[in-house]
Amino acid sequence: MEGEDTAWGWQIGTAWQINQDHRIGFAYKSEVKLSLDGYAEGVGFGLMPGQKNDGNMKLPLPATLELASYHQLTDVLAVHASFNWTDWSAFEKLEANLVGYDTPQEVKIENWEDNYRFAFGATYQAMPKLALRTGIAYDTSAVSDKNRTITIPETDRTWLSVGASYEFTKKFTLDGGFTYIIAKDASIKEARSTDYKSDVLAESIGGTFVGQTSGNVWLIGVQANYRF
């Protein structure tokens, strides 16, 4: 299936400066509801090679909430922590509204769950112009073992990060960061259950898959800040 859409969302945030050395921040981003207009193709929709059927699909992008804190322990050392929640339980299934059908056509049951990320880090002011940072985070999977699929093989992840900021002038700062994400090995069995009509159909076409997902991710970022 292929489709596109443009949609709007909103966000709100606030920060509480408890005192000179301690602050707490809160941020919330709303759910964004997409209605993807496009087409479907393939034998799974009863279409011959080259045939397409126009339609649309509803897809919610989940709301997120984050609570974070910063604590200056000494003149050169600060620690920070955060808790993040993502409303992935809104992602229950994929259904397509196609031309020629009176009811939505089930593409895939997902049954995702809300996921959580816990993070802790520290900043060390090595020199007046140079700050060094490090942190660790644990990101829980949005799918249970039963509902993990080869389409999106979600699993728990551990984030290990280091970074630095250098203040060239009072107005110009350069930041850099590196993160290594370790994904937990997890098993996959698809078709998952005869309770899922979409899985039964997929199995009749492509057979059964039994295996394991694993993987690691490298992230590198560079950012320049200029204050007017």
mmCIF file of C-alpha atoms in Angstrom:
data_model
loop_
_atom_site.group_PDB
_atom_site.id
_atom_site.type_symbol
_atom_site.label_atom_id
_atom_site.label_comp_id
_atom_site.label_asym_id
_atom_site.label_seq_id
_atom_site.Cartn_x
_atom_site.Cartn_y
_atom_site.Cartn_z
ATOM 1 C CA MET A 1 0.000 0.000 0.000
ATOM 2 C CA GLU A 2 1.104 3.573 -0.638
ATOM 3 C CA GLY A 3 -0.463 6.868 0.448
ATOM 4 C CA GLU A 4 0.176 10.370 1.759
ATOM 5 C CA ASP A 5 -1.450 13.065 3.871
ATOM 6 C CA THR A 6 -0.786 16.316 5.714
ATOM 7 C CA ALA A 7 -2.139 16.766 9.237
ATOM 8 C CA TRP A 8 -1.830 19.107 12.217
ATOM 9 C CA GLY A 9 -0.898 18.536 15.827
ATOM 10 C CA TRP A 10 -0.108 20.709 18.838
ATOM 11 C CA GLN A 11 2.273 20.700 21.769
ATOM 12 C CA ILE A 12 2.609 22.401 25.116
ATOM 13 C CA GLY A 13 5.446 22.655 27.605
ATOM 14 C CA THR A 14 6.425 24.327 30.827
ATOM 15 C CA ALA A 15 9.439 24.566 33.117
ATOM 16 C CA TRP A 16 9.706 25.235 36.851
ATOM 17 C CA GLN A 17 12.954 26.794 38.113
ATOM 18 C CA ILE A 18 12.857 25.514 41.687
ATOM 19 C CA ASN A 19 16.007 27.428 42.559
ATOM 20 C CA GLN A 20 19.269 28.394 40.902
ATOM 21 C CA ASP A 21 20.482 24.768 40.777
ATOM 22 C CA HIS A 22 17.331 22.738 40.176
ATOM 23 C CA ARG A 23 14.582 22.776 37.548
ATOM 24 C CA ILE A 24 11.830 20.498 36.232
ATOM 25 C CA GLY A 25 10.331 20.505 32.745
ATOM 26 C CA PHE A 26 7.168 19.017 31.270
ATOM 27 C CA ALA A 27 6.188 18.589 27.604
ATOM 28 C CA TYR A 28 3.178 17.069 25.838
ATOM 29 C CA LYS A 29 2.699 16.483 22.106
ATOM 30 C CA SER A 30 -0.741 15.647 20.795
ATOM 31 C CA GLU A 31 -1.760 12.698 18.670
ATOM 32 C CA VAL A 32 -1.726 13.405 14.928
ATOM 33 C CA LYS A 33 -4.393 11.587 12.937
ATOM 34 C CA LEU A 34 -3.462 10.854 9.346
ATOM 35 C CA SER A 35 -5.835 9.799 6.579
ATOM 36 C CA LEU A 36 -3.510 8.443 3.922
ATOM 37 C CA ASP A 37 -4.963 8.771 0.417
ATOM 38 C CA GLY A 38 -3.431 6.394 -2.086
ATOM 39 C CA TYR A 39 -3.814 2.927 -3.501
ATOM 40 C CA ALA A 40 -3.410 -0.763 -2.766
ATOM 41 C CA GLU A 41 -1.952 -3.463 -4.977
ATOM 42 C CA GLY A 42 -1.053 -7.139 -4.732
ATOM 43 C CA VAL A 43 -2.654 -10.552 -4.382
ATOM 44 C CA GLY A 44 -3.506 -9.826 -0.758
ATOM 45 C CA PHE A 45 -6.226 -7.497 -2.058
ATOM 46 C CA GLY A 46 -7.293 -9.867 -4.838
ATOM 47 C CA LEU A 47 -5.528 -7.782 -7.485
ATOM 48 C CA MET A 48 -3.542 -9.041 -10.447
ATOM 49 C CA PRO A 49 0.013 -7.749 -11.111
ATOM 50 C CA GLY A 50 -0.179 -4.155 -12.347
ATOM 51 C CA GLN A 51 -3.683 -3.574 -10.957
ATOM 52 C CA LYS A 52 -4.310 -0.880 -8.334
ATOM 53 C CA ASN A 53 -7.307 -0.044 -6.157
ATOM 54 C CA ASP A 54 -7.701 3.523 -4.851
ATOM 55 C CA GLY A 55 -8.615 4.204 -1.250
ATOM 56 C CA ASN A 56 -7.481 5.597 2.075
ATOM 57 C CA MET A 57 -6.231 4.420 5.440
ATOM 58 C CA LYS A 58 -6.469 5.949 8.929
ATOM 59 C CA LEU A 59 -3.167 6.043 10.823
ATOM 60 C CA PRO A 60 -2.703 7.647 14.260
ATOM 61 C CA LEU A 61 0.718 8.995 15.209
ATOM 62 C CA PRO A 62 0.773 8.726 19.000
ATOM 63 C CA ALA A 63 0.731 11.380 21.691
ATOM 64 C CA THR A 64 3.863 11.677 23.832
ATOM 65 C CA LEU A 65 4.528 13.047 27.296
ATOM 66 C CA GLU A 66 7.879 13.763 28.925
ATOM 67 C CA LEU A 67 8.915 14.823 32.424
ATOM 68 C CA ALA A 68 12.547 15.880 32.855
ATOM 69 C CA SER A 69 14.721 17.350 35.600
ATOM 70 C CA TYR A 70 18.137 19.054 35.886
ATOM 71 C CA HIS A 71 20.209 19.325 39.049
ATOM 72 C CA GLN A 72 23.482 21.288 39.429
ATOM 73 C CA LEU A 73 25.364 19.368 42.125
ATOM 74 C CA THR A 74 28.633 21.294 42.062
ATOM 75 C CA ASP A 75 30.152 24.127 40.038
ATOM 76 C CA VAL A 76 31.272 21.628 37.369
ATOM 77 C CA LEU A 77 28.883 18.656 37.677
ATOM 78 C CA ALA A 78 25.159 18.406 36.912
ATOM 79 C CA VAL A 79 22.857 15.397 36.593
ATOM 80 C CA HIS A 80 19.607 15.109 34.686
ATOM 81 C CA ALA A 81 16.862 12.534 34.291
ATOM 82 C CA SER A 82 13.729 12.067 32.210
ATOM 83 C CA PHE A 83 10.672 9.867 31.840
ATOM 84 C CA ASN A 84 8.902 9.567 28.480
ATOM 85 C CA TRP A 85 5.541 7.975 27.672
ATOM 86 C CA THR A 86 4.259 7.289 24.150
ATOM 87 C CA ASP A 87 0.622 6.344 23.504
ATOM 88 C CA TRP A 88 1.353 3.511 21.089
ATOM 89 C CA SER A 89 -1.792 1.657 22.216
ATOM 90 C CA ALA A 90 -3.602 3.929 19.728
ATOM 91 C CA PHE A 91 -1.983 1.824 16.983
ATOM 92 C CA GLU A 92 -4.403 -1.115 17.067
ATOM 93 C CA LYS A 93 -4.755 -2.137 13.430
ATOM 94 C CA LEU A 94 -4.391 -1.133 9.809
ATOM 95 C CA GLU A 95 -7.601 -1.019 7.788
ATOM 96 C CA ALA A 96 -8.035 0.179 4.218
ATOM 97 C CA ASN A 97 -11.168 1.798 2.783
ATOM 98 C CA LEU A 98 -11.057 0.673 -0.845
ATOM 99 C CA VAL A 99 -13.245 1.342 -3.873
ATOM 100 C CA GLY A 100 -15.782 -1.432 -4.381
ATOM 101 C CA TYR A 101 -15.961 -2.509 -0.723
ATOM 102 C CA ASP A 102 -18.758 -1.506 1.670
ATOM 103 C CA THR A 103 -16.676 -2.155 4.793
ATOM 104 C CA PRO A 104 -13.017 -1.459 5.692
ATOM 105 C CA GLN A 105 -10.578 -4.201 4.646
ATOM 106 C CA GLU A 106 -8.332 -5.494 7.406
ATOM 107 C CA VAL A 107 -4.682 -5.191 6.392
ATOM 108 C CA LYS A 108 -3.000 -6.130 9.667
ATOM 109 C CA ILE A 109 -3.800 -6.359 13.364
ATOM 110 C CA GLU A 110 -1.031 -4.620 15.327
ATOM 111 C CA ASN A 111 -2.236 -4.380 18.980
ATOM 112 C CA TRP A 112 0.681 -2.195 20.070
ATOM 113 C CA GLU A 113 1.086 -1.152 23.700
ATOM 114 C CA ASP A 114 2.156 2.116 25.348
ATOM 115 C CA ASN A 115 5.911 2.342 25.655
ATOM 116 C CA TYR A 116 8.164 4.053 28.199
ATOM 117 C CA ARG A 117 11.703 5.426 28.196
ATOM 118 C CA PHE A 118 13.769 6.063 31.331
ATOM 119 C CA ALA A 119 16.936 8.141 31.007
ATOM 120 C CA PHE A 120 19.710 9.400 33.276
ATOM 121 C CA GLY A 121 22.686 11.555 32.353
ATOM 122 C CA ALA A 122 25.374 13.950 33.546
ATOM 123 C CA THR A 123 27.128 17.105 32.341
ATOM 124 C CA TYR A 124 30.714 17.901 33.322
ATOM 125 C CA GLN A 125 32.092 21.422 32.753
ATOM 126 C CA ALA A 126 35.638 20.411 31.817
ATOM 127 C CA MET A 127 36.664 23.978 30.949
ATOM 128 C CA PRO A 128 34.819 27.306 30.970
ATOM 129 C CA LYS A 129 34.045 26.883 27.260
ATOM 130 C CA LEU A 130 33.805 23.059 27.079
ATOM 131 C CA ALA A 131 31.029 20.886 28.537
ATOM 132 C CA LEU A 132 31.104 17.077 28.316
ATOM 133 C CA ARG A 133 27.951 14.960 28.524
ATOM 134 C CA THR A 134 27.038 11.297 28.887
ATOM 135 C CA GLY A 135 23.863 9.366 29.486
ATOM 136 C CA ILE A 136 22.038 6.052 29.413
ATOM 137 C CA ALA A 137 18.405 5.295 28.592
ATOM 138 C CA TYR A 138 16.170 2.241 28.506
ATOM 139 C CA ASP A 139 13.362 2.181 25.940
ATOM 140 C CA THR A 140 10.650 -0.468 26.345
ATOM 141 C CA SER A 141 9.145 -2.231 23.346
ATOM 142 C CA ALA A 142 5.724 -1.176 22.085
ATOM 143 C CA VAL A 143 4.785 -4.759 21.196
ATOM 144 C CA SER A 144 4.432 -7.923 23.211
ATOM 145 C CA ASP A 145 6.228 -11.122 22.203
ATOM 146 C CA LYS A 146 2.970 -12.392 20.695
ATOM 147 C CA ASN A 147 2.390 -9.346 18.480
ATOM 148 C CA ARG A 148 5.950 -8.803 17.201
ATOM 149 C CA THR A 149 6.030 -9.019 13.400
ATOM 150 C CA ILE A 150 8.638 -8.916 10.645
ATOM 151 C CA THR A 151 6.933 -5.758 9.324
ATOM 152 C CA ILE A 152 8.056 -3.697 12.357
ATOM 153 C CA PRO A 153 10.215 -5.946 14.597
ATOM 154 C CA GLU A 154 9.942 -3.833 17.779
ATOM 155 C CA THR A 155 11.987 -4.786 20.837
ATOM 156 C CA ASP A 156 13.507 -3.246 24.005
ATOM 157 C CA ARG A 157 16.477 -0.914 23.468
ATOM 158 C CA THR A 158 19.330 0.475 25.579
ATOM 159 C CA TRP A 159 20.771 3.882 24.582
ATOM 160 C CA LEU A 160 24.381 4.810 25.409
ATOM 161 C CA SER A 161 25.288 8.425 24.616
ATOM 162 C CA VAL A 162 28.210 10.853 24.818
ATOM 163 C CA GLY A 163 28.413 14.446 23.662
ATOM 164 C CA ALA A 164 30.041 17.831 24.091
ATOM 165 C CA SER A 165 29.345 21.559 23.721
ATOM 166 C CA TYR A 166 31.939 24.203 22.938
ATOM 167 C CA GLU A 167 31.225 27.911 23.388
ATOM 168 C CA PHE A 168 33.252 29.757 20.758
ATOM 169 C CA THR A 169 31.710 33.094 21.782
ATOM 170 C CA LYS A 170 28.882 34.247 24.046
ATOM 171 C CA LYS A 171 26.605 34.040 21.010
ATOM 172 C CA PHE A 172 27.888 30.991 19.135
ATOM 173 C CA THR A 173 27.961 27.409 20.475
ATOM 174 C CA LEU A 174 28.647 24.120 18.680
ATOM 175 C CA ASP A 175 27.199 20.826 20.002
ATOM 176 C CA GLY A 176 27.977 17.247 19.005
ATOM 177 C CA GLY A 177 26.589 13.922 20.126
ATOM 178 C CA PHE A 178 27.008 10.189 19.532
ATOM 179 C CA THR A 179 24.565 7.451 20.543
ATOM 180 C CA TYR A 180 24.851 3.669 20.279
ATOM 181 C CA ILE A 181 21.514 1.852 20.565
ATOM 182 C CA ILE A 182 21.557 -1.822 21.534
ATOM 183 C CA ALA A 183 18.367 -3.631 20.529
ATOM 184 C CA LYS A 184 17.425 -6.685 22.555
ATOM 185 C CA ASP A 185 17.295 -9.977 20.659
ATOM 186 C CA ALA A 186 13.702 -11.172 20.372
ATOM 187 C CA SER A 187 11.845 -14.020 18.695
ATOM 188 C CA ILE A 188 9.277 -13.627 15.907
ATOM 189 C CA LYS A 189 6.623 -16.091 14.754
ATOM 190 C CA GLU A 190 4.335 -15.142 11.911
ATOM 191 C CA ALA A 191 1.531 -16.010 11.341
ATOM 192 C CA ARG A 192 0.939 -15.130 14.993
ATOM 193 C CA SER A 193 -2.529 -16.553 15.575
ATOM 194 C CA THR A 194 -5.539 -17.890 13.738
ATOM 195 C CA ASP A 195 -7.470 -15.159 15.583
ATOM 196 C CA TYR A 196 -5.960 -12.633 13.150
ATOM 197 C CA LYS A 197 -7.620 -12.905 9.736
ATOM 198 C CA SER A 198 -4.862 -10.871 8.104
ATOM 199 C CA ASP A 199 -2.222 -13.306 9.366
ATOM 200 C CA VAL A 200 -4.126 -16.305 8.058
ATOM 201 C CA LEU A 201 -4.341 -14.690 4.618
ATOM 202 C CA ALA A 202 -0.650 -13.724 4.633
ATOM 203 C CA GLU A 203 0.347 -17.249 5.680
ATOM 204 C CA SER A 204 -1.673 -18.766 2.830
ATOM 205 C CA ILE A 205 0.276 -16.589 0.372
ATOM 206 C CA GLY A 206 3.784 -16.382 1.870
ATOM 207 C CA GLY A 207 3.979 -19.265 4.322
ATOM 208 C CA THR A 208 5.160 -19.230 7.951
ATOM 209 C CA PHE A 209 8.139 -17.322 9.333
ATOM 210 C CA VAL A 210 9.957 -18.296 12.532
ATOM 211 C CA GLY A 211 13.107 -16.400 13.468
ATOM 212 C CA GLN A 212 14.749 -13.770 15.627
ATOM 213 C CA THR A 213 15.271 -10.025 15.356
ATOM 214 C CA SER A 214 18.400 -8.230 16.503
ATOM 215 C CA GLY A 215 20.231 -5.076 15.597
ATOM 216 C CA ASN A 216 22.225 -2.071 16.718
ATOM 217 C CA VAL A 217 21.968 1.566 15.651
ATOM 218 C CA TRP A 218 24.519 4.385 15.508
ATOM 219 C CA LEU A 219 23.322 7.999 15.764
ATOM 220 C CA ILE A 220 25.561 11.025 15.216
ATOM 221 C CA GLY A 221 24.362 14.619 15.479
ATOM 222 C CA VAL A 222 25.945 18.065 15.174
ATOM 223 C CA GLN A 223 24.159 21.314 16.043
ATOM 224 C CA ALA A 224 25.133 24.980 15.828
ATOM 225 C CA ASN A 225 23.449 27.611 18.026
ATOM 226 C CA TYR A 226 23.625 31.362 17.507
ATOM 227 C CA ARG A 227 21.955 33.859 19.844
ATOM 228 C CA PHE A 228 20.899 37.216 18.440
#
